[in-house]
Coordinates of C-alpha atoms and ligand atoms in Angstrom, one line a residue:
X3 CA 37.7 -14.6 8.2
X4 CA 35.0 -12.1 10.3
X5 CA 31.3 -13.1 9.6
X6 CA 28.7 -10.7 8.0
X7 CA 25.6 -10.1 9.8
X8 CA 22.4 -8.7 8.6
X9 CA 20.5 -6.1 10.1
X10 CA 17.7 -7.6 10.7
X11 CA 19.6 -10.3 12.8
X12 CA 20.7 -7.4 15.3
X13 CA 19.2 -7.2 18.7
X14 CA 19.9 -6.1 22.3
X15 CA 21.1 -8.9 23.1
X16 CA 24.7 -8.3 21.5
X17 CA 25.1 -5.5 23.2
X18 CA 28.8 -4.2 23.6
X19 CA 29.5 -7.2 20.6
X20 CA 31.5 -6.3 17.6
X21 CA 29.0 -6.5 14.5
X22 CA 30.3 -6.6 10.5
X23 CA 28.0 -5.3 8.5
X24 CA 28.1 -4.7 4.7
X25 CA 25.6 -2.4 3.5
X26 CA 24.3 0.8 1.2
X27 CA 24.8 4.5 2.5
X28 CA 21.6 5.2 2.8
X29 CA 21.9 8.7 4.6
X30 CA 24.9 10.3 6.0
X31 CA 25.8 13.9 8.0
X32 CA 28.9 15.1 9.0
X33 CA 28.7 17.2 11.6
X34 CA 32.1 18.7 13.2
X35 CA 33.8 15.4 15.5
X36 CA 30.5 13.2 14.6
X37 CA 28.7 11.3 12.0
X38 CA 25.0 10.1 11.8
X39 CA 25.1 7.5 9.0
X40 CA 21.7 5.2 8.4
X41 CA 22.8 1.6 6.6
X42 CA 20.5 -0.4 4.4
X43 CA 20.0 -3.9 3.7
X44 CA 16.9 -4.3 1.1
X45 CA 14.2 -2.4 3.1
X46 CA 16.3 -2.7 6.7
X47 CA 17.9 -0.1 8.0
X48 CA 20.4 0.5 10.9
X49 CA 22.4 3.7 12.8
X50 CA 25.5 3.7 12.5
X51 CA 27.5 6.7 14.2
X52 CA 31.3 8.4 14.7
X53 CA 32.6 10.0 17.1
X54 CA 36.2 11.5 17.2
X55 CA 38.2 9.5 20.0
X56 CA 42.1 9.2 20.8
X57 CA 41.8 5.6 20.6
X58 CA 39.9 4.3 16.9
X59 CA 38.0 7.0 15.4
X60 CA 40.3 9.9 14.1
X61 CA 39.0 13.3 12.5
X62 CA 40.0 12.2 8.7
X63 CA 37.8 9.3 9.4
X64 CA 34.8 10.5 10.6
X65 CA 35.5 13.2 7.3
X66 CA 35.9 10.0 5.0
X67 CA 32.2 9.0 6.3
X68 CA 30.8 12.0 6.2
X69 CA 31.9 12.6 1.8
X70 CA 30.4 9.0 1.4
X71 CA 28.3 9.6 -2.1
X72 CA 24.4 7.8 -0.7
X73 CA 24.0 4.3 -2.0
X74 CA 28.1 3.6 -1.5
X75 CA 28.2 -0.1 -0.6
X76 CA 30.3 0.0 2.6
X77 CA 31.4 -2.5 5.1
X78 CA 31.6 -1.1 8.7
X79 CA 32.5 -2.7 11.6
X80 CA 31.4 -1.5 15.0
X81 CA 30.1 -2.2 18.4
X82 CA 26.6 -2.7 19.0
X83 CA 25.2 -0.2 21.2
X84 CA 21.7 -0.2 23.0
X85 CA 20.5 4.1 22.6
X86 CA 18.4 5.3 25.4
X87 CA 15.7 6.1 23.0
X88 CA 14.8 4.0 20.4
X89 CA 16.2 5.2 16.7
X90 CA 13.9 7.1 14.9
X91 CA 12.9 6.2 11.3
X92 CA 15.4 2.9 11.3
X93 CA 13.7 -0.6 11.2
X94 CA 16.3 -1.7 14.0
X95 CA 15.4 0.9 16.2
X96 CA 16.6 -1.4 19.4
X97 CA 20.2 -0.5 18.7
X98 CA 23.0 1.4 16.6
X99 CA 26.6 1.0 15.7
X100 CA 29.4 2.3 17.2
X101 CA 32.1 1.9 14.2
X102 CA 35.5 1.6 14.8
X103 CA 36.2 0.8 11.0
X104 CA 35.0 1.7 7.8
X105 CA 35.5 1.1 4.4
X106 CA 33.7 1.8 0.6
X107 CA 33.3 -1.1 -1.1
X108 CA 31.8 0.4 -3.9
X109 CA 31.1 4.3 -4.5
X110 CA 27.8 5.4 -5.8
X111 CA 27.8 8.1 -8.6
X112 CA 25.8 11.2 -7.9
X113 CA 22.4 10.2 -8.0
X114 CA 19.6 10.8 -11.2
X115 CA 16.8 11.1 -8.4
X116 CA 16.3 11.2 -4.7
X117 CA 15.2 7.9 -3.2
X118 CA 13.2 9.3 -1.0
X119 CA 11.3 11.7 -3.4
X120 CA 10.5 7.7 -4.6
X121 CA 8.8 6.5 -1.5
X122 CA 6.3 9.3 -0.6
X123 CA 2.8 8.6 0.0
X124 CA 0.1 9.6 -2.3
X125 CA -1.3 11.4 0.8
X126 CA 1.8 13.2 0.5
X127 CA 2.4 13.9 -3.3
X128 CA -1.3 15.5 -2.4
X129 CA -0.4 17.8 0.0
X130 CA -0.8 21.4 -1.2
X131 CA 2.4 22.3 1.1
X132 CA 4.5 19.6 -0.8
X133 CA 8.3 20.7 -0.7
X134 CA 10.0 17.9 -2.5
X135 CA 9.6 17.2 -6.2
X136 CA 7.6 14.2 -7.1
X137 CA 9.7 11.7 -9.5
X138 CA 8.6 10.4 -12.6
X139 CA 7.8 7.4 -13.6
X140 CA 9.8 7.4 -17.0
X141 CA 12.8 8.8 -14.7
X142 CA 12.0 5.6 -12.2
X143 CA 12.2 3.4 -15.6
X144 CA 15.3 4.8 -17.1
X145 CA 17.0 4.2 -13.4
X146 CA 15.4 1.1 -12.7
X147 CA 18.0 -0.7 -11.0
X148 CA 17.9 2.4 -8.1
X149 CA 14.3 2.5 -8.1
X150 CA 14.0 -0.9 -7.4
X151 CA 15.7 -0.5 -4.4
X152 CA 12.9 1.2 -2.4
X153 CA 10.9 -0.9 0.2
X154 CA 7.4 -0.8 -1.8
X155 CA 9.4 -2.4 -4.8
X156 CA 11.1 -4.8 -2.7
X157 CA 8.0 -5.6 -1.1
X158 CA 6.0 -5.4 -4.6
X159 CA 8.5 -8.1 -6.1
X160 CA 8.6 -10.8 -3.1
X161 CA 4.8 -10.9 -3.7
X162 CA 5.2 -11.5 -7.2
X163 CA 7.9 -14.3 -6.3
X164 CA 5.5 -15.4 -3.4
X165 CA 2.1 -15.5 -6.6
X166 CA 4.7 -17.7 -9.0
X167 CA 5.7 -20.1 -6.1
X168 CA 2.0 -20.3 -4.8
X169 CA 0.8 -21.3 -8.1
X170 CA 3.1 -23.7 -8.4
X171 CA 2.6 -25.5 -5.2
X172 CA -1.0 -25.8 -6.0
X173 CA -0.8 -27.4 -9.5
X174 CA 1.9 -29.3 -8.3
X175 CA -0.5 -30.9 -5.2
X176 CA -3.2 -31.7 -7.7
X177 CA -0.7 -33.4 -10.2
X178 CA 0.4 -30.7 -12.7
X179 CA 3.4 -31.7 -14.4
X180 CA 5.5 -28.3 -15.4
X181 CA 6.4 -27.5 -19.5
X182 CA 8.1 -25.0 -20.9
X183 CA 7.1 -24.5 -24.4
X184 CA 9.1 -23.0 -26.9
X185 CA 8.7 -19.2 -27.6
X186 CA 10.3 -19.2 -31.3
X187 CA 7.0 -20.4 -33.1
X188 CA 6.4 -20.2 -36.9
X189 CA 2.8 -18.2 -36.9
X190 CA 0.6 -16.0 -34.7
X191 CA -0.4 -18.0 -31.5
X192 CA -3.6 -15.5 -30.5
X193 CA -4.4 -14.7 -34.2
X194 CA -4.7 -10.9 -34.6
X195 CA -2.3 -8.5 -35.5
X196 CA -0.2 -7.9 -32.1
X197 CA 2.6 -10.3 -33.4
X198 CA 6.3 -9.9 -32.8
X199 CA 7.4 -11.4 -36.9
X200 CA 11.0 -11.8 -36.6
X201 CA 13.8 -13.6 -39.2
X202 CA 14.1 -17.1 -38.0
X203 CA 17.6 -18.0 -39.5
X204 CA 16.1 -17.3 -43.3
X205 CA 12.5 -18.3 -42.7
X206 CA 9.6 -16.0 -41.1
X207 CA 9.2 -16.6 -37.5
X208 CA 7.3 -15.2 -34.4
X209 CA 7.7 -14.6 -30.9
X210 CA 4.7 -16.8 -28.8
X211 CA 1.9 -14.3 -27.9
X212 CA 0.9 -17.6 -25.5
X213 CA 1.7 -21.0 -24.6
X214 CA -1.7 -21.7 -25.6
X215 CA -1.0 -24.4 -28.4
X216 CA 1.5 -26.4 -26.7
X217 CA -0.1 -26.3 -23.4
X218 CA -2.6 -27.8 -25.9
X219 CA -0.2 -30.6 -27.6
X220 CA 1.0 -31.9 -24.3
X221 CA -2.7 -32.7 -23.4
X222 CA -2.7 -34.1 -26.6
X223 CA 0.8 -36.6 -25.5
X224 CA -0.7 -37.9 -23.1
X225 CA 0.2 -35.2 -20.1
X226 CA -2.9 -34.4 -18.7
X227 CA -2.4 -31.9 -16.0
X228 CA 0.7 -29.2 -17.5
X229 CA 1.2 -25.9 -16.5
X230 CA 3.6 -23.0 -17.8
X231 CA 5.3 -20.0 -16.0
X232 CA 6.9 -17.6 -19.3
X233 CA 6.9 -14.8 -20.9
X234 CA 3.9 -14.0 -23.7
X235 CA 5.4 -11.6 -26.0
X236 CA 2.1 -9.2 -27.7
X237 CA 2.7 -6.3 -30.3
X238 CA 0.3 -4.2 -28.5
X239 CA 0.5 -0.5 -29.6
X240 CA -2.3 0.1 -26.6
X241 CA -0.4 2.9 -23.8
X242 CA -2.6 1.4 -21.1
X243 CA -2.2 1.1 -17.3
X244 CA -2.2 -2.7 -17.6
X245 CA -1.4 -3.7 -21.1
X246 CA 2.6 -4.7 -21.9
X247 CA 4.4 -5.6 -24.9
X248 CA 6.1 -8.6 -22.3
X249 CA 4.4 -10.2 -19.7
X250 CA 4.8 -13.1 -17.7
X251 CA 1.7 -16.2 -17.9
X252 CA 1.0 -18.6 -15.9
X253 CA -1.0 -20.5 -17.8
X254 CA -2.4 -23.7 -17.2
X255 CA -4.2 -26.9 -18.9
X256 CA -6.1 -30.6 -18.0
X257 CA -8.2 -32.7 -19.4
X258 CA -11.8 -32.5 -18.6
X259 CA -13.9 -35.7 -18.1
X260 CA -17.8 -34.7 -18.2
X261 CA -17.7 -30.9 -18.0
X262 CA -15.3 -27.6 -18.3
X263 CA -17.2 -26.8 -14.5
X264 CA -13.9 -28.9 -13.6
X265 CA -11.4 -26.6 -15.3
X266 CA -13.5 -23.4 -13.1
X267 CA -13.2 -25.8 -9.9
X268 CA -9.3 -25.7 -10.2
X269 CA -9.1 -21.9 -10.6
X270 CA -11.3 -21.7 -7.6
X271 CA -8.8 -23.9 -5.4
X272 CA -5.9 -22.2 -6.9
X273 CA -6.4 -18.8 -6.6
X274 CA -8.4 -18.9 -2.7
X275 CA -4.9 -21.0 -2.3
X276 CA -3.0 -18.2 -3.7
X277 CA -5.2 -15.5 -1.9
X278 CA -4.6 -17.1 1.5
X279 CA -1.1 -17.9 1.0
X280 CA -0.2 -13.8 0.4
X281 CA -1.9 -12.6 3.1
X282 CA -0.1 -15.4 5.3
X283 CA 3.7 -15.2 4.1
X284 CA 3.8 -11.5 2.9
X285 CA 1.9 -9.4 5.0
X286 CA 4.2 -7.3 6.0
X287 CA 5.6 -6.6 1.9
X288 CA 1.3 -6.0 2.0
X289 CA 1.7 -3.3 4.7
X290 CA 4.9 -1.9 3.5
X291 CA 3.0 -1.3 -0.2
X292 CA -0.3 -0.5 1.7
X293 CA 1.3 2.0 3.3
X294 CA 2.4 4.3 0.3
X295 CA -0.6 2.9 -1.9
X296 CA -3.2 2.6 0.5
X297 CA -6.3 0.4 -0.3
X298 CA -8.9 -2.0 1.0
X299 CA -7.4 -5.7 1.8
X300 CA -9.0 -7.6 -1.5
X301 CA -12.1 -9.3 -0.8
X302 CA -13.0 -12.8 -1.5
X303 CA -15.3 -15.6 -1.1
X304 CA -14.6 -19.2 -0.1
X305 CA -15.8 -20.4 -3.0
X306 CA -15.7 -18.1 -5.8
X307 CA -18.3 -16.5 -7.8
X308 CA -19.7 -17.3 -10.5
X309 CA -22.0 -15.2 -13.0
X310 CA -22.9 -15.7 -16.3
X311 CA -22.0 -13.4 -19.4
X312 CA -26.1 -13.3 -19.4
X313 CA -26.4 -12.5 -15.9
X314 CA -23.4 -9.8 -15.5
X315 CA -25.8 -8.0 -19.1
X316 CA -28.5 -8.1 -17.2
X317 CA -26.5 -6.6 -13.7
X318 CA -25.6 -3.8 -15.8
X319 CA -28.8 -3.0 -17.8
X320 CA -30.6 -2.9 -14.2
X321 CA -27.9 -0.2 -13.4
X322 CA -28.9 1.7 -16.8
X323 CA -26.0 0.8 -19.2
X324 CA -26.6 -0.5 -22.3
X325 CA -24.0 -3.5 -23.2
X326 CA -23.7 -5.3 -26.1
X327 CA -24.8 -8.6 -24.8
X328 CA -23.4 -10.8 -28.2
X329 CA -20.5 -8.3 -28.3
X330 CA -17.1 -8.5 -25.9
X331 CA -17.2 -5.7 -22.8
X332 CA -15.6 -2.6 -22.9
X333 CA -13.0 -1.9 -20.3
X334 CA -15.4 0.6 -18.7
X335 CA -17.9 -1.9 -18.3
X336 CA -16.3 -4.3 -16.9
X337 CA -15.5 -1.9 -14.2
X338 CA -18.8 -1.1 -13.4
X339 CA -20.0 -4.6 -13.4
X340 CA -16.6 -5.2 -10.6
X341 CA -18.5 -2.4 -8.7
X342 CA -21.7 -3.9 -9.0
X343 CA -21.1 -7.3 -8.3
X344 CA -18.6 -6.4 -4.9
X345 CA -22.0 -4.3 -4.0
X346 CA -24.2 -7.2 -4.3
X347 CA -22.0 -10.1 -3.4
X348 CA -19.4 -8.6 -1.2
X349 CA -16.3 -10.0 -3.4
X350 CA -13.5 -8.4 -5.5
X351 CA -13.1 -11.4 -7.3
X352 CA -15.5 -13.4 -9.5
X353 CA -15.5 -15.7 -12.9
X354 CA -17.8 -14.6 -15.9
X355 CA -19.0 -17.5 -17.8
X356 CA -20.8 -18.3 -21.1
X357 CA -19.2 -15.7 -22.9
X358 CA -20.4 -15.3 -27.0
X359 CA -18.7 -17.6 -29.3
X360 CA -18.1 -14.8 -31.8
X361 CA -15.7 -13.0 -29.0
X362 CA -13.6 -15.9 -28.4
X363 CA -10.7 -17.1 -30.1
X364 CA -11.3 -19.6 -32.8
X365 CA -10.0 -22.4 -30.9
X366 CA -12.6 -21.8 -28.2
X367 CA -15.5 -24.8 -27.5
X368 CA -19.2 -23.7 -28.8
X369 CA -21.9 -23.8 -26.2
X370 CA -23.2 -27.4 -26.9
X371 CA -26.8 -26.1 -26.0
X372 CA -26.6 -22.7 -27.9
X373 CA -24.0 -22.4 -30.9
X374 CA -24.0 -18.5 -30.1
X375 CA -22.3 -18.8 -27.0
X376 CA -19.0 -20.7 -25.7
X377 CA -17.5 -23.0 -23.4
X378 CA -15.5 -19.9 -22.0
X379 CA -14.5 -17.3 -19.2
X380 CA -12.8 -14.3 -17.8
X381 CA -12.2 -13.6 -14.3
X382 CA -11.4 -10.3 -12.5
X383 CA -10.1 -8.8 -9.7
X384 CA -11.7 -5.1 -9.0
X385 CA -13.1 -5.0 -11.9
X386 CA -10.2 -5.8 -14.3
X387 CA -9.6 -8.9 -16.4
X388 CA -6.7 -11.3 -14.9
X389 CA -7.3 -14.4 -17.0
X390 CA -9.0 -15.7 -19.6
X391 CA -9.8 -19.2 -20.6
X392 CA -12.1 -21.8 -22.1
X393 CA -12.9 -25.2 -22.9
X394 CA -11.1 -25.8 -26.5
X395 CA -12.2 -27.8 -29.5
X396 CA -10.3 -31.2 -29.2
X397 CA -12.0 -32.1 -32.4
X398 CA -10.1 -31.6 -35.4
X399 CA -12.8 -31.0 -38.0
X400 CA -14.6 -29.1 -36.0
X401 CA -11.3 -27.0 -35.5
X402 CA -10.6 -26.3 -39.2
X403 CA -14.2 -24.9 -39.2
X404 CA -13.9 -22.1 -36.7
X405 CA -10.2 -21.7 -38.1
X406 CA -12.1 -20.6 -41.3
X407 CA -14.5 -18.7 -39.8
X408 CA -11.9 -16.7 -38.0
X409 CA -9.8 -16.4 -41.3
X410 CA -6.9 -18.0 -39.8
X411 CA -4.5 -19.4 -42.9
X412 CA -4.9 -23.1 -42.4
X413 CA -1.0 -23.8 -43.3
X414 CA 0.0 -21.5 -40.7
X415 CA -1.6 -23.7 -38.1
X416 CA -1.4 -27.2 -39.7
X417 CA 0.5 -29.0 -37.3
X418 CA -1.2 -27.7 -34.7
X419 CA -4.6 -29.2 -36.1
X420 CA -2.5 -32.6 -36.5
X421 CA -2.3 -33.2 -32.9
X422 CA -5.4 -33.6 -32.2
X423 CA -6.0 -36.4 -35.1
X424 CA -4.8 -39.3 -33.4
X425 CA -7.0 -39.3 -30.2
X426 CA -7.3 -35.8 -28.5
X427 CA -8.9 -36.4 -25.1
X428 CA -11.4 -33.2 -23.9
X429 CA -9.3 -30.1 -22.6
X430 CA -9.2 -27.2 -21.1
X431 CA -7.8 -24.2 -19.6
X432 CA -6.4 -21.2 -18.6
X433 CA -4.0 -18.3 -18.8
X434 CA -3.3 -15.4 -15.9
X435 CA -1.3 -12.1 -16.5
X436 CA 1.4 -12.6 -13.3
X437 CA 2.2 -8.1 -13.4
X438 CA -1.8 -7.6 -13.3
X439 CA -2.5 -10.1 -10.7
X440 CA -0.1 -8.6 -8.2
X441 CA -1.2 -5.1 -9.5
X442 CA -4.7 -5.6 -9.3
X443 CA -4.3 -8.1 -5.8
X444 CA -2.0 -4.7 -4.2
X445 CA -4.5 -2.1 -5.6
X446 CA -2.2 -0.6 -7.5
X447 CA -2.4 1.8 -11.0
X448 CA -0.2 1.1 -13.5
X449 CA 1.1 -2.4 -14.7
X450 CA 4.6 -0.7 -14.7
X451 CA 5.4 -0.8 -11.4
X452 CA 4.6 -5.1 -11.2
X453 CA 7.3 -5.6 -13.8
X454 CA 11.1 -5.7 -12.6
X455 CA 12.0 -4.3 -16.3
X456 CA 8.6 -3.4 -18.2
X457 CA 8.4 -3.0 -22.0
X458 CA 5.9 -1.0 -23.6
X459 CA 5.5 0.4 -26.9
X460 CA 7.7 2.7 -26.3
X461 CA 10.4 0.9 -23.7
X462 CA 13.0 -1.4 -24.6
X463 CA 15.8 -0.2 -22.4
X464 CA 17.0 -1.3 -19.8
Ligands
4AD504 O1 -6.5 -12.7 -22.3 P1 -5.3 -13.8 -22.8 O2 -4.9 -13.1 -24.9 O3 -5.8 -15.0 -23.3 C1 -4.8 -16.3 -23.6 O4 -3.6 -16.0 -23.7 C2 -5.5 -17.2 -24.1 N1 -4.3 -18.3 -24.6 C3 -5.5 -18.0 -22.3 C4 -6.3 -19.4 -22.5 O5 -5.7 -20.5 -21.9 N2 -7.1 -19.3 -22.9 O6 -4.5 -13.2 -22.1 C5 -3.9 -14.2 -20.8 C6 -4.1 -12.8 -19.9 C7 -5.3 -11.7 -19.5 O7 -6.0 -12.5 -18.6 C8 -4.2 -10.8 -18.7 O8 -4.0 -11.1 -17.6 C9 -3.0 -11.1 -19.1 O9 -2.5 -12.5 -19.9 N3 -2.6 -10.2 -20.2 C10 -1.9 -9.1 -20.5 N4 -0.8 -8.7 -19.7 C11 0.2 -7.7 -19.7 N5 -0.2 -7.4 -20.3 C12 -0.8 -7.9 -21.9 N6 -0.2 -6.8 -23.1 C13 -1.5 -8.6 -21.4 N7 -2.4 -9.1 -22.5 C14 -3.2 -10.3 -21.9

């Protein structure tokens, strides 16, 4: 059997050797006795040419190749050839293939949109003399399995994969264990209305809004450091650039010995490791993305900036805003504070801690020194939230009291409260939104770009 080669493995050393390639027909142009095609594998492309000759390439073969629909998958066998000048527009520009045989493995239908149109840079799209059509996001999402073939999308999901791998690596090396908590549960896990209700074989059930309760129960089960990468469901009707109805949560939870700063130290170590790892391992992907969506690389400090909520409010007030100092921050104010912080501290990544207790979930530990505040934090990239976390209440009596304040029916969380009755260590943790991290790290404008098959209030297919 012949071996199939990858486009990226082709080189000038193989000159005159025969290579067999399986790829997509990226472009094809027949002209009389010749046919020029570009074959594609992922983001890699190479030129393949056919010329009618007396021996191997017939007129019929050139005609057959010229009529192959774009995106069809073909097996091409040909002689590696070093052209006089590099092939423009191909990632593999030093060699081309002189085709000897071509066979269609899977024929593509007419395309619902032009891949080339989906690959225009923002600069291109702004040009007044633009001749091409812009492809609407909906059309792309409707045909996501084609849309995902663009080099930028290929790059985005490699970055996404790297984020998960780096998260896992960093935590495993700190003694964490990976867990898998149930997604079918009896009641809401984060409170509020944003819960998907379902019929659980005759009983009412819900889709988990976070692994929150179960990662804490693992702590109570003597698993002192746990993490999970898993789906999170939110029946959010908010149609924004940063909300999905299903996203991937990167969560961890750990016991605390003295202070919840231990959680912040872990967060700091984890994210600096992740950012450094992305810069190191995904440099090519990041530059592919930045070519179409230009952005300043993320600025972050070796030791992450920690700003208290009160300091944050002060900075906003000094800049002329009027924030609700005992309330939650609006998205607009978060963004403004992001700008101020960037200017003052030269970082796009920072922690805001000690939020007012009233705006945090019932399971959040009140600040022992001032009960109007809490041992909690949010983390921002470029002025948008990517993480929320806190120390948790581990005393069942206080937890019951806090649940009552939030008007949460106790019977719906009884087993959660019970889990703290038999000795529970102090603990804290956080939840990260994977799609938001990738979106904001890469400076993209919409979370749908970083979700493989996004689920929003209007989209349940494909
Ligand atoms: O802020 P959230 O709701 O916090 C929790 O779920 C807590 N249990 C976490 C904890 O350990 N205390 O969600 C955490 C993160 C947010 O910061 C955001 O990045 C992301 O999850 N997120 C969403 N991402 C996409 N679409 C949505 N609708 C999201 N809601 C939250």
